[in-house]
Each structure stands twice: as C-alpha cells, then as structure tokens.
Amino acid sequence: MDNYDYIREIAKKKMRLDGRKSDERRHLSIKTGVINHSDGSALVELGGTKALAGVKVLPGEPFPDRADEGGLIVNFEASELANNYESDRIMYSVEVGRVTDRGIRESNIIDLKKLVIEAGKKVLFVYIDIFAINNDGNLLDVANIAALSALVNAVYKIEGSEEKVPLPLNLDKLAISHTFVKISDTILLDPSVSEENAADTRLSIAVGEKINSMQKGGSGFFTAEDVDYCAGIAFAKKEEVKNLLTKAVKR
Amino acid sequence: MIHVKDHDIVTPGELLSDEGNGSHGTYLEGTKVFSKYFGVIRIEPKGVGVQPLTSVYEPMEGDEVVGQITEVGGKYWVVDINAPYYTRLDVRDMNIRIDTNELDKYLDIGDLVYVRVFKIYPNHSADVSMRGTRYAKLPGRTTAKIDIMKLPRLIGKEGTMINIIKTETNCDMLVGQNGIVWINGEDYNKALALAAVNLVEKEYYNPNLMDKIKELLKNVRGKV
C-alpha cells in the first residue's frame, strides 16, 4: 500500500505525492541541548523523520597507528519501532552510520590533533550516537544534520578542570548531506519513505566548501549529467540548512 | 469527585476521578480512575470515559475493508488489511470457481480488493470473503491511509465530505472501515484527492475543515 506504481507514474511529470517540487526539502527543525547528561545533543525533525543525536567526549588511549590524534566514533541505531509500517523497514542502517561518519571525518570540521592530552598515552574520543526515533524517509540527511548540530552544541570538561570548552571545530567546513533519489528518470531531493521504496537508485552528497563525500545506493544508475545536476542543487541548497543550523545551535 | 470536564484532553495515567466510575478507556486503582489513552474525555451517566485520538484497526466480523494482496498461497491469498494480524482470503470465498493452479491469474501480489471480514479466530487472525455483489478486485493501485478514529471526519455528516472530494476531483473513492481509502482516476486528480485525505488526517480537529477542503480543491484546481 505504498502507492509504488502511482509514485513512479507521476514522477515522470515531476510531481510528488506530497505536492513538493522536485528540489524542495520538507520542513526542517533543529532543537539542541535536549539531553542533560550528554556533552552536546540535538533533536532534528525533517518532515516526519526524527533523529536524536548525543555527543560524549571521553578520555582514552589513542589508536596505535595514530598516536598524536584523538578519535571520532559515530554510531547509528534504528529501532524497528521507528518505522510506521512494516514495509518501511530501514535496510541500510549500518550504511547510515558509516556515511555520517565519513561526511564528518572527511570534511575535517573537527581537528583531531587538538584532542591530544598526552601524546601516545591519553587523547580524547568524541562519541556521536544517533538514534532514529521516527522514519519517514531520508534518514541519511537527518542523521548528518543531527550529528553536526550535536557536535556544534557540545561543550566538555577535562578531568581536573572545572572549565567547559567547546570542541575544536571549524564551522566554515560544515558538510551538509543532501540525498537524492532517481525515480523514472526524475531526480528528487529529500525522498519520503514511500519514494525511497519506489526509487531506482539513491545518491547522497555531503557538501561543505567542496564535495566531501558521496554515497550511492540501490540498483539503478546515475549519468554524469545527473551527478552534476545533484551537486549543483546541493551547493545551492546547503546555505539554507547551514544558516538554520548555526542559528539553532548556541555555542 | 470528578477532576475533569467533558471534552478535556488527557494523557495516559492522568487522574480522572475518585469515585471508581470509569468506563471505556480507563483503568482503576482502588477507587481512583486513570486514563489509559491520549484522548478526549466523555462524561456519560455511567461514568467517565476516554476516547483515544488515534487508534489501530482491530478487525471485526462484518467490516467492509480495502486490502492488498501480499502473498499468493496454494488455496488462498494473504491480504494486508492494515490490521496487526494475519488475514486470509480463501478460494472458496470467491464468487467464481477458481482454478487453483493459477491463483495469480485472478489476484496477484499488489492488487487491491474490497472484501468483508467474516470470521475472527481466537488468535485475532481473520478470514475475509469476496462473496456477494458488493465485493470485487479494485482497478489501479493508489491508496491513502487515514487513522480509523478520523474516519467519521473524512466521511462527514451523511457522506457530505467524501462526496465533495469525489465530485470536485472527479475520482472514484472507496473508504474501507480499516482506514484504507482506494482512489482511482486521472493522475492529477488522484494527487488532489490524496492531498484532501491527508488534510483531513492532519486537521481532523478543525471545526472549519469543510471550508479548508473546499479551498484546497478550488485553489489547486485553479492552477491547472
């Protein structure tokens, strides 16, 4: 009952079930500081999709091959209860965590070298835990925005000092994820869950100053022109989200 | 002493009364009555009740529902009727004689059917039937979903609301008692009808819903 045929049919005319334009996002809202016992947290809603992210900064031993760097660990979890219907099950929840991790890591927004307390012995690890609360499609973007908001929101204390410091972030490098799906040769931004079910293929692009990461899913294909078109939209739309994010998050 | 007024909105676990006079949608602890649901208070002569704002469809014998075929078995089809339990349509419950070798010739996976629930088993699974002139396979595969608590709003007084949507959008529509609405028509008209159903789902509490629906149908039509 996900209107599979109908979505594919009207996509040819660039129409969508909820009346959006092909390059229009759903309403985005960001709330930060929602969890008391985390260092930073954010609740992001994009249409009906909701995700909660929490950041915790903890000391630990560095990885043996990276003695002079702190660590960044992203964890994503999607409960079965997040889906409205059985058919909406998230088939790619491991992928979401990895793509979010890559988007943040490759943008170099967080300077891991500054997280060292004692080289080779003690560094800080940044744990980002993201929970999908409700899945109405496009968890990739929601997880990305939630993780970034929580990172920007985070302040931490080092043992033995009372002062709370924000993470060493370079806010110019915020890499915002944009997910596109291709349905009957039409490219749609921010798919809802029924559009994800009907899609041939999916492309996620995280853009900051340049393209930071990309991820393709599904069995269909994108032509070179399609990818250019997607990247163009992503660059045009990213400021909107970035402004909302920097405004919503008080450092 | 009753702590709430008629039409108040309450949350689960809220204290409603000290007199032990709870009716549907409440539970008792000693003589204290608490709400079971997030819903609206109904004060009746027999006690305080709570009508939930949203609910899950529970099949009842005699319900006429819209369903989708999800599985083709040896002598039966499995039908999704938006209930949390398993539902079957047996070949014997069809109007025509069926060749059991080619069940998918009659109804295939994804097809929509209008059926009647005729038996509920103790484990809540249901049997549906297509016997009778009212029931058939439905053309097209477009459906809208609406919470069953909001169905009365979608239908309106004596069907006024649904009739307006039908005539304005020029679509065939069929509302199942399980909250599945079948829509058939031209592509653009179907989108309109879907938008109207979604508006009812979103603004069911609005007393001026009829005006809003009329406005929606007029506005979108003006753009063509």
Coordinates of C-alpha atoms in Angstrom, one line a residue:
Chain A
M1 CA 0.0 0.0 0.0
D2 CA 2.9 2.3 -0.6
N3 CA 1.5 3.6 -4.0
Y4 CA 4.5 2.3 -5.8
D5 CA 3.1 2.4 -9.3
Y6 CA 1.5 5.8 -8.8
I7 CA 4.7 7.4 -7.5
R8 CA 6.6 6.1 -10.4
E9 CA 3.9 7.3 -12.8
I10 CA 3.7 10.9 -11.5
A11 CA 7.4 11.2 -11.1
K12 CA 7.6 11.3 -14.9
K13 CA 5.7 14.6 -14.7
K14 CA 7.9 15.8 -11.9
M15 CA 5.1 15.5 -9.5
R16 CA 5.3 14.2 -5.9
L17 CA 2.7 12.7 -3.6
D18 CA 3.0 15.5 -1.0
G19 CA 2.9 18.2 -3.6
R20 CA 6.5 19.3 -3.2
K21 CA 8.7 20.5 -6.1
S22 CA 11.4 18.1 -7.2
D23 CA 14.2 20.1 -5.4
E24 CA 12.2 21.0 -2.3
R25 CA 13.0 19.9 1.2
R26 CA 10.4 19.2 3.8
H27 CA 10.2 21.4 6.9
L28 CA 13.4 21.2 8.9
S29 CA 13.6 22.0 12.6
I30 CA 16.6 21.7 15.0
K31 CA 16.5 21.6 18.8
T32 CA 19.7 21.4 20.8
G33 CA 20.6 20.6 24.4
V34 CA 17.8 18.1 24.7
I35 CA 19.7 15.6 26.8
N36 CA 21.1 16.8 30.2
H37 CA 23.7 14.1 30.7
S38 CA 25.4 14.4 27.3
D39 CA 28.0 17.0 26.4
G40 CA 26.0 18.0 23.4
S41 CA 22.8 16.9 21.8
A42 CA 20.3 17.7 19.1
L43 CA 16.8 16.6 18.0
V44 CA 16.2 17.1 14.3
E45 CA 12.9 16.8 12.5
L46 CA 12.7 16.8 8.8
G47 CA 9.0 16.4 7.9
G48 CA 8.0 13.2 9.8
T49 CA 11.5 11.9 10.2
K50 CA 13.1 12.4 13.6
A51 CA 16.5 11.6 14.9
L52 CA 18.2 12.3 18.2
A53 CA 22.0 12.7 18.4
G54 CA 24.2 12.9 21.5
V55 CA 27.9 13.7 21.8
K56 CA 30.1 12.5 24.6
V57 CA 33.8 13.4 25.0
L58 CA 35.8 10.9 27.0
P59 CA 39.5 10.3 27.5
G60 CA 41.1 7.1 26.3
E61 CA 44.2 5.5 24.9
P62 CA 44.9 6.5 21.2
F63 CA 44.9 4.1 18.3
P64 CA 48.4 2.6 17.9
D65 CA 48.8 3.9 14.4
R66 CA 47.6 7.4 15.2
A67 CA 49.4 8.3 18.5
D68 CA 49.0 12.1 18.0
E69 CA 45.3 12.2 17.2
G70 CA 42.1 12.0 19.1
G71 CA 39.3 9.7 18.0
L72 CA 35.9 10.2 16.3
I73 CA 33.4 7.4 16.7
V74 CA 29.9 7.6 15.1
N75 CA 27.2 5.1 16.0
F76 CA 23.8 5.0 14.4
E77 CA 20.8 2.9 15.6
A78 CA 17.4 2.5 14.2
S79 CA 14.9 0.6 16.2
E80 CA 12.2 -1.4 14.5
L81 CA 9.7 0.9 16.3
A82 CA 10.9 3.8 14.2
N83 CA 9.0 2.6 11.2
N84 CA 5.4 3.4 10.7
Y85 CA 4.8 0.3 8.6
E86 CA 6.5 -3.0 8.2
S87 CA 7.4 -2.2 4.6
D88 CA 9.3 0.9 5.6
R89 CA 12.0 -1.1 7.4
I90 CA 15.4 0.6 7.1
M91 CA 17.5 -1.8 5.1
Y92 CA 20.6 0.3 5.4
S93 CA 21.0 1.3 9.0
V94 CA 24.7 0.3 9.1
E95 CA 25.2 2.4 5.9
V96 CA 23.7 5.5 7.6
G97 CA 26.2 5.4 10.4
R98 CA 29.2 4.9 8.1
V99 CA 28.1 7.6 5.7
T100 CA 27.5 10.1 8.5
D101 CA 30.9 9.2 9.9
R102 CA 32.6 9.7 6.6
G103 CA 30.8 13.1 6.0
I104 CA 32.1 14.4 9.3
R105 CA 35.6 12.9 9.1
E106 CA 36.4 13.9 5.5
S107 CA 35.2 17.5 6.0
N108 CA 37.9 17.9 8.7
I109 CA 35.5 20.0 10.6
I110 CA 36.8 18.6 13.9
D111 CA 40.6 19.0 14.4
L112 CA 41.5 15.6 15.9
K113 CA 45.1 16.8 16.6
K114 CA 43.9 19.2 19.2
L115 CA 42.2 16.5 21.2
V116 CA 45.5 15.1 22.5
I117 CA 46.1 15.4 26.2
E118 CA 49.4 13.5 26.3
A119 CA 50.8 12.3 23.0
G120 CA 50.8 8.5 22.7
K121 CA 49.1 8.0 26.1
K122 CA 46.0 9.9 26.6
V123 CA 43.7 11.5 24.0
L124 CA 40.0 12.5 23.8
F125 CA 37.5 10.4 22.0
V126 CA 34.4 12.1 20.5
Y127 CA 31.5 9.6 20.5
I128 CA 28.4 10.6 18.5
D129 CA 25.4 8.4 19.0
I130 CA 22.4 8.9 16.7
F131 CA 19.0 7.3 17.3
A132 CA 16.3 7.2 14.7
I133 CA 13.1 8.0 16.5
N134 CA 10.7 8.0 13.5
N135 CA 11.5 7.0 10.0
D136 CA 9.6 9.0 7.3
G137 CA 12.4 8.7 4.8
N138 CA 15.8 10.3 4.2
L139 CA 17.5 9.2 7.4
L140 CA 20.9 9.9 5.8
D141 CA 20.3 13.7 5.8
V142 CA 18.6 13.7 9.2
A143 CA 21.4 11.7 10.8
N144 CA 24.0 14.0 9.3
I145 CA 22.3 17.2 10.4
A146 CA 21.6 15.8 13.9
A147 CA 25.3 14.8 14.3
L148 CA 26.6 18.1 13.2
S149 CA 24.1 20.1 15.4
A150 CA 25.1 18.0 18.4
L151 CA 28.8 18.5 17.6
V152 CA 28.5 22.2 17.4
N153 CA 26.4 22.2 20.6
A154 CA 28.9 20.1 22.5
V155 CA 31.0 21.5 25.5
Y156 CA 33.2 19.2 27.5
K157 CA 35.2 19.2 30.7
I158 CA 38.6 17.7 31.1
E159 CA 39.3 15.8 34.3
G160 CA 40.7 18.0 37.0
S161 CA 39.4 21.3 35.5
E162 CA 36.1 23.0 36.0
E163 CA 36.1 25.0 32.8
K164 CA 33.9 23.8 30.0
V165 CA 35.3 24.1 26.5
P166 CA 33.7 23.7 23.1
L167 CA 35.1 21.2 20.6
P168 CA 37.9 22.4 18.2
L169 CA 35.6 22.9 15.2
N170 CA 36.0 24.9 12.1
L171 CA 32.4 26.0 11.3
D172 CA 33.3 27.0 7.7
K173 CA 33.8 23.3 6.9
L174 CA 30.3 22.1 7.9
A175 CA 29.5 19.5 5.4
I176 CA 25.7 19.1 4.9
S177 CA 24.4 15.9 3.4
H178 CA 21.9 16.0 0.5
T179 CA 20.1 12.9 -0.6
F180 CA 18.6 12.4 -4.0
V181 CA 16.6 9.6 -5.5
K182 CA 16.0 8.8 -9.1
I183 CA 12.5 7.6 -10.0
S184 CA 11.6 7.0 -13.6
D185 CA 14.5 9.3 -14.8
T186 CA 13.4 12.1 -12.5
I187 CA 15.7 13.3 -9.7
L188 CA 14.0 14.2 -6.4
L189 CA 15.6 15.8 -3.3
D190 CA 14.8 14.6 0.2
P191 CA 12.7 11.5 -0.6
S192 CA 9.9 10.4 1.7
V193 CA 9.7 6.8 2.8
S194 CA 7.3 5.8 0.0
E195 CA 9.5 7.5 -2.5
E196 CA 12.5 5.6 -1.1
N197 CA 10.6 2.4 -1.6
A198 CA 9.7 3.3 -5.2
A199 CA 13.2 4.6 -6.1
D200 CA 15.6 3.1 -8.6
T201 CA 18.7 4.5 -7.0
R202 CA 19.9 6.9 -4.4
L203 CA 22.8 9.4 -4.1
S204 CA 24.0 11.2 -1.1
I205 CA 26.3 14.1 -1.4
A206 CA 27.8 15.9 1.6
V207 CA 29.0 19.4 0.6
G208 CA 30.9 22.0 2.5
E209 CA 33.2 24.3 0.6
K210 CA 33.7 21.4 -1.8
I211 CA 32.2 18.0 -2.2
N212 CA 33.3 16.0 0.8
S213 CA 31.7 12.6 0.4
M214 CA 29.3 10.7 -1.8
Q215 CA 27.4 7.5 -1.4
K216 CA 25.3 5.7 -4.0
G217 CA 22.7 3.1 -3.1
G218 CA 20.2 1.0 -5.0
S219 CA 20.5 -0.9 -8.2
G220 CA 19.9 1.8 -10.8
F221 CA 22.4 4.2 -12.2
F222 CA 23.2 7.9 -12.5
T223 CA 24.7 9.5 -15.6
A224 CA 27.4 12.1 -15.3
E225 CA 24.9 14.9 -16.1
D226 CA 22.7 13.6 -13.3
V227 CA 25.5 13.8 -10.8
D228 CA 26.4 17.3 -11.9
Y229 CA 22.8 18.3 -11.5
C230 CA 22.6 16.8 -8.0
A231 CA 25.8 18.5 -6.9
G232 CA 24.5 21.8 -8.3
I233 CA 21.4 21.6 -6.2
A234 CA 23.3 20.5 -3.2
F235 CA 25.6 23.6 -3.4
A236 CA 22.6 25.9 -4.0
K237 CA 20.6 24.4 -1.0
K238 CA 23.4 24.0 1.6
E239 CA 23.4 27.6 2.8
E240 CA 19.8 27.3 3.8
V241 CA 20.5 24.4 6.1
K242 CA 23.8 25.8 7.3
N243 CA 22.1 29.1 8.4
L244 CA 19.4 27.2 10.2
L245 CA 21.9 25.0 11.9
T246 CA 24.2 27.9 13.1
K247 CA 21.2 29.9 14.2
A248 CA 19.6 27.0 16.1
V249 CA 22.7 25.9 17.9
K250 CA 24.1 28.2 20.6
R251 CA 27.7 27.5 21.3
Chain B
M1 CA -15.1 13.8 42.9
I2 CA -14.5 14.1 39.1
H3 CA -11.4 16.0 38.3
V4 CA -12.0 16.6 34.6
K5 CA -14.6 18.3 32.3
D6 CA -16.3 16.9 29.2
H7 CA -14.1 17.2 26.1
D8 CA -10.9 17.8 28.1
I9 CA -7.8 16.3 26.6
V10 CA -6.0 13.8 28.9
T11 CA -2.7 11.8 28.8
P12 CA -2.2 8.2 29.8
G13 CA -2.0 7.9 33.6
E14 CA -3.9 11.1 34.3
L15 CA -6.2 11.0 37.4
L16 CA -9.8 11.4 36.2
S17 CA -12.0 10.7 39.2
D18 CA -12.0 9.3 42.8
E19 CA -15.4 7.6 42.6
G20 CA -14.5 4.4 40.8
N21 CA -16.8 5.2 37.9
G22 CA -14.6 4.7 34.9
S23 CA -16.0 3.4 31.7
H24 CA -14.1 2.7 28.4
G25 CA -10.5 3.8 28.0
T26 CA -9.8 3.9 31.8
Y27 CA -8.3 1.8 34.5
L28 CA -8.9 1.5 38.2
E29 CA -6.5 1.6 41.2
G30 CA -8.6 1.2 44.3
T31 CA -11.4 3.8 43.7
K32 CA -9.2 6.1 41.6
V33 CA -9.8 6.2 37.8
F34 CA -6.9 6.9 35.4
S35 CA -6.8 7.4 31.7
K36 CA -5.5 4.6 29.5
Y37 CA -5.1 6.7 26.4
F38 CA -4.1 10.1 25.0
G39 CA -7.6 11.2 24.2
V40 CA -10.8 13.2 24.8
I41 CA -13.0 12.9 27.9
R42 CA -16.5 11.7 27.5
I43 CA -18.7 12.1 30.6
E44 CA -21.7 9.9 30.5
P45 CA -24.3 8.8 33.0
K46 CA -22.5 5.5 33.6
G47 CA -19.1 7.2 34.2
V48 CA -16.1 8.9 32.8
G49 CA -14.7 7.5 29.5
V50 CA -11.8 8.4 27.3
Q51 CA -12.0 8.3 23.6
P52 CA -8.5 7.9 22.1
L53 CA -7.3 10.4 19.5
T54 CA -5.6 7.7 17.4
S55 CA -6.1 4.0 17.3
V56 CA -5.0 0.8 15.5
Y57 CA -7.5 -1.0 13.3
E58 CA -8.8 -4.2 15.0
P59 CA -10.8 -6.4 12.6
M60 CA -14.4 -7.1 13.5
E61 CA -16.8 -9.5 11.9
G62 CA -18.8 -7.7 9.2
D63 CA -16.3 -4.9 8.5
E64 CA -16.0 -4.0 4.9
V65 CA -12.4 -3.2 4.2
V66 CA -10.0 -2.4 1.4
G67 CA -7.0 -4.7 1.3
Q68 CA -3.9 -5.5 -0.7
I69 CA -2.8 -9.0 -1.7
T70 CA 0.7 -9.6 -0.2
E71 CA 1.1 -13.3 -0.8
V72 CA -0.4 -16.0 -3.1
G73 CA -0.7 -19.4 -1.5
G74 CA -1.9 -22.8 -2.7
K75 CA -5.6 -22.3 -2.0
Y76 CA -5.7 -18.8 -0.5
W77 CA -4.3 -15.3 -0.7
V78 CA -2.8 -13.4 2.2
V79 CA -4.4 -9.9 2.4
D80 CA -3.0 -6.8 4.1
I81 CA -6.0 -5.1 5.7
N82 CA -4.0 -2.7 7.9
A83 CA -4.5 -4.9 10.9
P84 CA -1.7 -6.2 13.1
Y85 CA -2.8 -9.8 12.5
Y86 CA -2.7 -12.3 9.7
T87 CA -5.6 -12.2 7.2
R88 CA -6.6 -14.7 4.6
L89 CA -8.9 -14.8 1.6
D90 CA -9.8 -18.4 0.7
V91 CA -10.5 -19.6 -2.9
R92 CA -13.9 -20.9 -1.7
D93 CA -14.9 -17.4 -0.6
M94 CA -14.9 -16.0 -4.1
N95 CA -18.0 -15.6 -6.4
I96 CA -16.4 -17.5 -9.2
R97 CA -14.9 -21.0 -9.4
I98 CA -11.2 -20.7 -9.3
D99 CA -8.6 -22.9 -11.0
T100 CA -6.2 -23.5 -8.1
N101 CA -3.2 -23.9 -10.3
E102 CA -3.3 -20.3 -11.4
L103 CA -4.4 -18.3 -8.4
D104 CA -2.3 -15.3 -9.5
K105 CA -4.4 -15.1 -12.7
Y106 CA -7.3 -13.8 -10.6
L107 CA -5.5 -11.8 -7.9
D108 CA -1.8 -11.0 -8.0
I109 CA 0.6 -9.5 -5.4
G110 CA -0.1 -5.8 -5.1
D111 CA -3.7 -6.0 -6.3
L112 CA -6.3 -4.2 -4.2
V113 CA -9.6 -5.8 -3.2
Y114 CA -12.8 -4.8 -1.4
V115 CA -13.7 -7.5 1.0
R116 CA -15.8 -8.3 4.0
V117 CA -14.3 -9.7 7.3
F118 CA -16.5 -12.7 8.1
K119 CA -14.6 -14.7 10.7
I120 CA -12.2 -13.8 13.5
Y121 CA -10.2 -16.6 15.1
P122 CA -9.3 -16.7 18.8
N123 CA -5.7 -15.6 17.9
H124 CA -7.2 -12.5 16.2
S125 CA -6.3 -13.6 12.7
A126 CA -9.2 -13.0 10.3
D127 CA -10.8 -14.6 7.2
V128 CA -12.2 -12.3 4.6
S129 CA -14.7 -13.1 1.9
M130 CA -15.5 -11.7 -1.6
R131 CA -18.9 -13.5 -1.8
G132 CA -21.6 -11.1 -2.8
T133 CA -22.2 -8.4 -5.4
R134 CA -20.6 -5.6 -3.4
Y135 CA -17.1 -7.0 -3.3
A136 CA -14.5 -7.1 -6.1
K137 CA -11.0 -6.5 -7.2
L138 CA -10.3 -2.8 -7.5
P139 CA -8.6 -1.3 -10.5
G140 CA -5.5 0.8 -10.0
R141 CA -3.2 0.6 -7.0
T142 CA -3.5 4.0 -5.4
T143 CA -4.5 4.2 -1.7
A144 CA -4.5 6.7 1.0
K145 CA -4.2 5.9 4.7
I146 CA -6.1 7.6 7.5
D147 CA -6.4 6.8 11.2
I148 CA -9.7 5.0 11.9
M149 CA -10.5 7.4 14.7
K150 CA -10.6 10.2 12.0
L151 CA -12.7 8.2 9.5
P152 CA -16.0 9.9 10.6
R153 CA -14.4 13.2 9.8
L154 CA -13.4 12.1 6.3
I155 CA -16.9 10.8 5.6
G156 CA -18.7 13.7 7.2
K157 CA -22.4 14.1 8.0
E158 CA -24.3 11.6 5.7
G159 CA -21.2 11.4 3.5
T160 CA -21.0 15.2 2.7
M161 CA -17.2 15.5 3.0
I162 CA -16.3 12.4 0.9
N163 CA -18.9 13.3 -1.7
I164 CA -17.4 16.8 -2.1
I165 CA -13.9 15.3 -2.6
K166 CA -15.3 12.8 -5.1
T167 CA -17.2 15.3 -7.2
E168 CA -14.6 18.1 -7.1
T169 CA -11.7 15.8 -8.0
N170 CA -13.7 13.6 -10.4
C171 CA -12.2 10.5 -8.7
D172 CA -13.8 7.2 -7.7
M173 CA -13.2 6.7 -4.0
L174 CA -14.0 3.9 -1.6
V175 CA -13.4 4.2 2.1
G176 CA -12.7 0.9 3.9
Q177 CA -13.6 0.6 7.6
N178 CA -9.9 -0.2 8.2
G179 CA -8.8 3.3 7.2
I180 CA -7.6 2.5 3.7
V181 CA -9.1 4.7 1.0
W182 CA -9.0 3.5 -2.5
I183 CA -8.7 6.2 -5.1
N184 CA -9.0 5.9 -8.9
G185 CA -9.0 8.5 -11.6
E186 CA -6.6 10.5 -13.7
D187 CA -3.1 11.1 -12.3
Y188 CA -3.5 14.7 -11.4
N189 CA -7.0 14.2 -9.9
K190 CA -5.7 11.4 -7.8
A191 CA -3.0 13.6 -6.3
L192 CA -5.7 16.1 -5.4
A193 CA -7.8 13.5 -3.7
L194 CA -4.8 12.2 -1.8
A195 CA -4.0 15.8 -0.7
A196 CA -7.5 16.2 0.6
V197 CA -7.4 12.9 2.6
N198 CA -4.1 14.0 4.0
L199 CA -5.5 17.3 5.0
V200 CA -8.3 15.6 6.9
E201 CA -5.8 13.4 8.6
K202 CA -3.8 16.4 9.7
E203 CA -6.6 18.8 10.6
Y204 CA -9.3 16.5 11.8
Y205 CA -9.9 18.6 15.0
N206 CA -10.6 21.8 13.0
P207 CA -14.3 22.8 13.0
N208 CA -13.9 24.6 9.7
L209 CA -12.4 21.6 8.0
M210 CA -15.1 21.6 5.2
D211 CA -14.2 25.1 4.2
K212 CA -10.5 24.2 4.2
I213 CA -11.1 21.2 2.0
K214 CA -13.2 23.3 -0.4
E215 CA -10.5 25.9 -0.5
L216 CA -7.8 23.3 -1.2
L217 CA -9.7 21.7 -4.0
K218 CA -10.5 25.1 -5.5
N219 CA -7.0 26.5 -5.3
V220 CA -5.2 23.5 -6.7
R221 CA -7.7 23.3 -9.5
G222 CA -7.2 27.0 -10.3
K223 CA -3.5 26.3 -11.0
V224 CA -4.1 23.9 -13.9

